[in-house]
C-alpha cells in the first residue's frame, strides 16, 4: 500500500513533486497551500522564469536540463509552459569574455550544447544589443523561459488526474508526530493524516521547520525586477501568446538580465544591496515587496547603455520580489533526522524545480535519487554553519556574487576566522595563507617557505596559488613536512554492536586485530559510492572513522542500531600529518614506542607518547611518503606541534599546505570523494575495487554491485606540455569530439607536468591514448597514463 503524502506548498516545486510522485504510483497525495490555487503568492507566482542551464555544478546543470525537458513538453489549455528561445550571455570586459570561454567548457563537460559568438552574431540574435559595447557572447539554444504559474497548474492537473488533491487557502498550523514519526499536518481547516510530509513552502520553509524543531538554513532576500513601457524597436516582434521570441539575455558584468514581455522588456537586477526580507508582502502576492527606484537607478543607466533602444521608454512598473538564498547557493533537500517521514525541498528556483522534484520523488519511491545530490543535501552543513548570523552573512554574500566571476578556490570573506585548529598561532607566525572550507581555516601554503622555479601560470590558474607549493611538495618528497589534517571529520564509533554495524555499512573487511587501519567505502543500496573512509580499530569495540563530512555521519546515524554510539570527535581532537623520508628520524627520538617498520607496519595504529603528549599514530599517508597521521586532544595540539617542529629542525622540516597536498595525492592516484567519484559511480569504474571484499558477508550495496556495469572509467591523464595547467571540470576531447570531463587536477611538482583525473569511455582509458583537455577554449594535448604516476611499487611508503 502506498503511503499518504502531504506536500506543504503548491508552488512550482510542490506541484512538480505531486506530478512526479503520482506518475510513480504514489497517488494518495495532498498538496496544501495558504494561498489561492494556482497562484498562491510565493516566489513561483512572480518569478520571471529565466532558465539558464549551465552551472559549475554538474548536479545543478542536470537538474536544470530535466526542468527544460519536462516543461518544454507541457502545455496548459494550448498555451506554452516553456519557450525555448535560447539563452545569451554577453561580455563587456575581457575578464567576462574569458569566463564565457570557461562556461562554454563547463556546458560541454555536462552535456549542454552551446557556442561562443562574435559581437555581431550576438546582435543578430538580439537586435536591441549595441554590438560596439560587447566583445562576444555565449549562446545555449535550449535555454529559455518558463511560465512558472502555467507550469504549476499544468503539473498540478496531471497529478489531480492521477488522484492527487490540491487544497488552497489551507494554512499549516502544526505538524503531527508520534514516536519519532510524522503523522500528518494540522491546518486551520482540520488535520490531514500523512505518512510522509514534504515542506516545499519556499521562504516560509524556516517557519514550518520550527514546528518540528528543524533548522532550514535559508534567507529570504528581495530581488529587483522591472518592466519597461513599450519599446519601439520591439513593436510587432512578439504577439501576446508567444510573449517572447529572442533569447533571454544576461549582462552579468553589471548584474543584469533581460526577457521580453511582448513589446516590453523585463529587467532583473542583482547589483543592489542585499535586502533580507524580515517580513513579507500582503495578499494576494506576499512574495512581492514595494519597488525601490533608487536601488534600480544604476541598472537603468547600464541597460540603456547596452540596449540603446530603451532610451525612448522608461520603467513603468517594478517590484522587489522575494527569493530564497542559502549559505552556499545550493538547494536544501532531505529528511529530518529526528522526525522520520518529514522531508524538505527548499531554496529551489524555477530553473531547477522539476529536476529537484524528480530527484526527491526517486528518493522517496526508490530509496535514493538517480543523480548525485550531496551538494544539495539538507544535512551537508556543520552545526556552526546553521547559526542564523552565519546563514544571513553567507546567503547575502551569495546574492552579491550571483553574477560575479567566482574562482573555484575563492573563499567567503566573512565570518572568518570561525574554526581554527590548535596549531593556528604557529601557522600564522609561519605566514600561512588560509582558505576556508566547512568553516575551517586551512593553510594552503606558508610564506616562510621560499618559492620554487615552476612554469609561469595564466592569471586564472595563478589565483589562490603560489610557487611556494612546489617547495613544500619537494620538501615532503625529499625531507619531511608537517600538514594540518585537523579539519577532516573524525567520528568515534563504539559499543557492543560497533563491528557488526561497520561491517554492514562498508565494503572492506574490518574484522581485524586491534591496531588495524582499513581503507573502505560506503555504498548506497544501488552500489554507488556514498563515501570513502579510513577506519582504525582502537579497541575491541572502539573504532575511529576518518570521514568526508557531515553527510557520512548522517548516513551512519540513519543505520545505527541502539547498540552503537556515534560521536563526532573532530572539534575535541587535532591531527598532524608527519610525512617524508625523514619522518622516522623526527619521530623516533621523541618516544619510547618502537616506530620501526617491523614494529608498526603500513596501515597500523599505535597509541604512544610523543614527548609529554599522548597520541594515536596511524601509519598511513595520502601524499605517498613514509609517515603518520598523529592525533591528540585539542588542548595538547600546540604542544604536539612544537615538539615535532623543534625535533624536525635539524632534518629541514617545513610546514606544508593543502596546495602541495593536492599535488602529491594526485601523483599517487588517491581519489577525493565528491570530486573524483560520487554516488553515481561504482567501485570498479572509480578504480577502487581493491577496497571491496565480496567474501566478507553482506553489506549495503553488495547485491547491486554484480548487476552494475559502466562504460566509463576514472582515468589518469598527464598534459603533454610541461607548462600547461588545468584546474578541474574541463571537457576532454578525443578525435575532436567531447568524451568526458576532468574531476581533479593539479601540477605534479615531482613528475614535472599537470596531472588530471577524468571520466572517460572505457575504450579511451588505455595508457598511451592521446586526448585533449579544453582550457578557456584552447585544446591542450594530453595522454592517458598508467597509475599511480609516483612510486607505483609503494616502496617509499612502506620502508
Short mmCIF file of N, CA and C in Angstrom, two decimals, residues 538-592:
data_model
loop_
_atom_site.label_atom_id
_atom_site.label_comp_id
_atom_site.label_asym_id
_atom_site.label_seq_id
_atom_site.Cartn_x
_atom_site.Cartn_y
_atom_site.Cartn_z
N UNK A 538 40.66 0.80 17.39
CA UNK A 538 41.45 1.22 18.54
C UNK A 538 41.17 0.37 19.77
N UNK A 539 40.13 -0.44 19.73
CA UNK A 539 39.78 -1.33 20.82
C UNK A 539 38.83 -2.37 20.28
N UNK A 540 38.52 -3.39 21.08
CA UNK A 540 37.61 -4.43 20.58
C UNK A 540 36.27 -3.87 20.12
N UNK A 541 35.81 -2.81 20.79
CA UNK A 541 34.51 -2.23 20.44
C UNK A 541 34.61 -0.73 20.16
N UNK A 542 35.80 -0.26 19.82
CA UNK A 542 36.01 1.18 19.59
C UNK A 542 36.74 1.37 18.26
N UNK A 543 36.14 2.19 17.40
CA UNK A 543 36.70 2.48 16.08
C UNK A 543 36.76 4.00 15.88
N UNK A 544 37.83 4.46 15.27
CA UNK A 544 37.90 5.86 14.83
C UNK A 544 37.76 5.88 13.32
N UNK A 545 36.79 6.67 12.85
CA UNK A 545 36.47 6.72 11.43
C UNK A 545 36.87 8.07 10.87
N UNK A 546 37.75 8.06 9.90
CA UNK A 546 38.07 9.27 9.16
C UNK A 546 37.09 9.42 8.01
N UNK A 547 36.25 10.43 8.09
CA UNK A 547 35.13 10.58 7.16
C UNK A 547 35.33 11.83 6.31
N UNK A 548 34.39 12.05 5.39
CA UNK A 548 34.48 13.20 4.48
C UNK A 548 33.66 14.40 4.92
N UNK A 549 32.72 14.22 5.83
CA UNK A 549 31.93 15.36 6.25
C UNK A 549 30.64 14.96 6.93
N UNK A 550 29.77 15.93 7.18
CA UNK A 550 28.53 15.68 7.91
C UNK A 550 27.63 14.63 7.28
N UNK A 551 27.67 14.48 5.96
CA UNK A 551 26.78 13.52 5.31
C UNK A 551 27.15 12.08 5.69
N UNK A 552 28.42 11.83 5.96
CA UNK A 552 28.82 10.50 6.40
C UNK A 552 28.24 10.19 7.78
N UNK A 553 28.33 11.16 8.66
CA UNK A 553 27.74 10.97 9.99
C UNK A 553 26.23 10.78 9.89
N UNK A 554 25.60 11.54 9.02
CA UNK A 554 24.16 11.42 8.84
C UNK A 554 23.79 10.02 8.37
N UNK A 555 24.52 9.49 7.37
CA UNK A 555 24.24 8.15 6.85
C UNK A 555 24.43 7.09 7.94
N UNK A 556 25.49 7.26 8.73
CA UNK A 556 25.73 6.31 9.81
C UNK A 556 24.59 6.33 10.83
N UNK A 557 24.17 7.51 11.20
CA UNK A 557 23.11 7.61 12.20
C UNK A 557 21.78 7.06 11.68
N UNK A 558 21.57 7.15 10.39
CA UNK A 558 20.35 6.56 9.83
C UNK A 558 20.30 5.06 10.04
N UNK A 559 21.46 4.41 10.05
CA UNK A 559 21.51 2.95 10.05
C UNK A 559 22.01 2.35 11.36
N UNK A 560 22.40 3.19 12.30
CA UNK A 560 23.00 2.67 13.54
C UNK A 560 21.94 2.06 14.45
N UNK A 561 22.18 0.85 14.98
CA UNK A 561 21.28 0.27 15.97
C UNK A 561 21.53 0.88 17.35
N UNK A 562 20.69 0.54 18.31
CA UNK A 562 20.82 1.09 19.65
C UNK A 562 22.11 0.66 20.33
N UNK A 563 22.71 -0.42 19.86
CA UNK A 563 23.94 -0.94 20.48
C UNK A 563 25.19 -0.21 20.01
N UNK A 564 25.01 0.83 19.19
CA UNK A 564 26.15 1.57 18.64
C UNK A 564 26.05 3.04 19.03
N UNK A 565 27.17 3.59 19.46
CA UNK A 565 27.23 5.01 19.80
C UNK A 565 28.16 5.71 18.81
N UNK A 566 27.68 6.79 18.22
CA UNK A 566 28.46 7.56 17.25
C UNK A 566 28.71 8.95 17.83
N UNK A 567 29.98 9.33 17.86
CA UNK A 567 30.33 10.63 18.45
C UNK A 567 31.28 11.38 17.51
N UNK A 568 30.95 12.61 17.22
CA UNK A 568 31.83 13.46 16.42
C UNK A 568 32.93 13.99 17.34
N UNK A 569 34.16 13.59 17.10
CA UNK A 569 35.27 14.00 17.97
C UNK A 569 36.17 15.03 17.28
N UNK A 570 35.75 15.54 16.14
CA UNK A 570 36.61 16.42 15.35
C UNK A 570 37.06 17.64 16.16
N UNK A 571 36.10 18.35 16.75
CA UNK A 571 36.45 19.60 17.44
C UNK A 571 37.29 19.40 18.68
N UNK A 572 37.22 18.23 19.31
CA UNK A 572 37.99 17.98 20.53
C UNK A 572 39.34 17.35 20.29
N UNK A 573 39.66 17.11 19.02
CA UNK A 573 40.94 16.48 18.68
C UNK A 573 41.63 17.29 17.59
N UNK A 574 42.83 16.89 17.26
CA UNK A 574 43.57 17.53 16.17
C UNK A 574 44.50 16.50 15.57
N UNK A 575 45.07 16.83 14.43
CA UNK A 575 45.89 15.84 13.72
C UNK A 575 46.99 16.54 12.92
N UNK A 576 48.18 15.99 13.02
CA UNK A 576 49.30 16.41 12.18
C UNK A 576 49.68 15.24 11.29
N UNK A 577 49.77 15.50 9.99
CA UNK A 577 50.36 14.53 9.08
C UNK A 577 51.84 14.79 9.01
N UNK A 578 52.64 13.87 9.54
CA UNK A 578 54.09 13.99 9.51
C UNK A 578 54.59 13.04 8.43
N UNK A 579 55.00 13.59 7.29
CA UNK A 579 55.29 12.77 6.12
C UNK A 579 56.60 13.19 5.45
N UNK A 580 57.29 12.20 4.96
CA UNK A 580 58.53 12.42 4.22
C UNK A 580 59.54 11.35 4.58
N UNK A 581 60.57 11.16 3.76
CA UNK A 581 61.55 10.09 4.01
C UNK A 581 62.28 10.22 5.35
N UNK A 582 62.29 11.42 5.95
CA UNK A 582 62.97 11.61 7.24
C UNK A 582 61.98 11.64 8.40
N UNK A 583 60.73 11.27 8.15
CA UNK A 583 59.72 11.35 9.21
C UNK A 583 60.10 10.51 10.42
N UNK A 584 60.65 9.30 10.20
CA UNK A 584 61.01 8.45 11.35
C UNK A 584 62.17 9.05 12.13
N UNK A 585 63.07 9.74 11.43
CA UNK A 585 64.18 10.40 12.12
C UNK A 585 63.68 11.47 13.08
N UNK A 586 62.58 12.12 12.71
CA UNK A 586 62.00 13.14 13.60
C UNK A 586 61.27 12.49 14.76
N UNK A 587 60.48 11.47 14.46
CA UNK A 587 59.54 10.93 15.45
C UNK A 587 60.20 10.00 16.47
N UNK A 588 61.06 9.09 16.02
CA UNK A 588 61.54 8.04 16.92
C UNK A 588 62.26 8.56 18.17
N UNK A 589 63.12 9.59 18.07
CA UNK A 589 63.79 10.07 19.28
C UNK A 589 62.85 10.68 20.32
N UNK A 590 61.62 10.97 19.93
CA UNK A 590 60.68 11.63 20.84
C UNK A 590 59.85 10.65 21.67
N UNK A 591 60.01 9.35 21.44
CA UNK A 591 59.13 8.38 22.08
C UNK A 591 59.89 7.10 22.41
N UNK A 592 59.40 6.39 23.42
CA UNK A 592 59.96 5.09 23.76
C UNK A 592 59.26 3.97 23.00
#
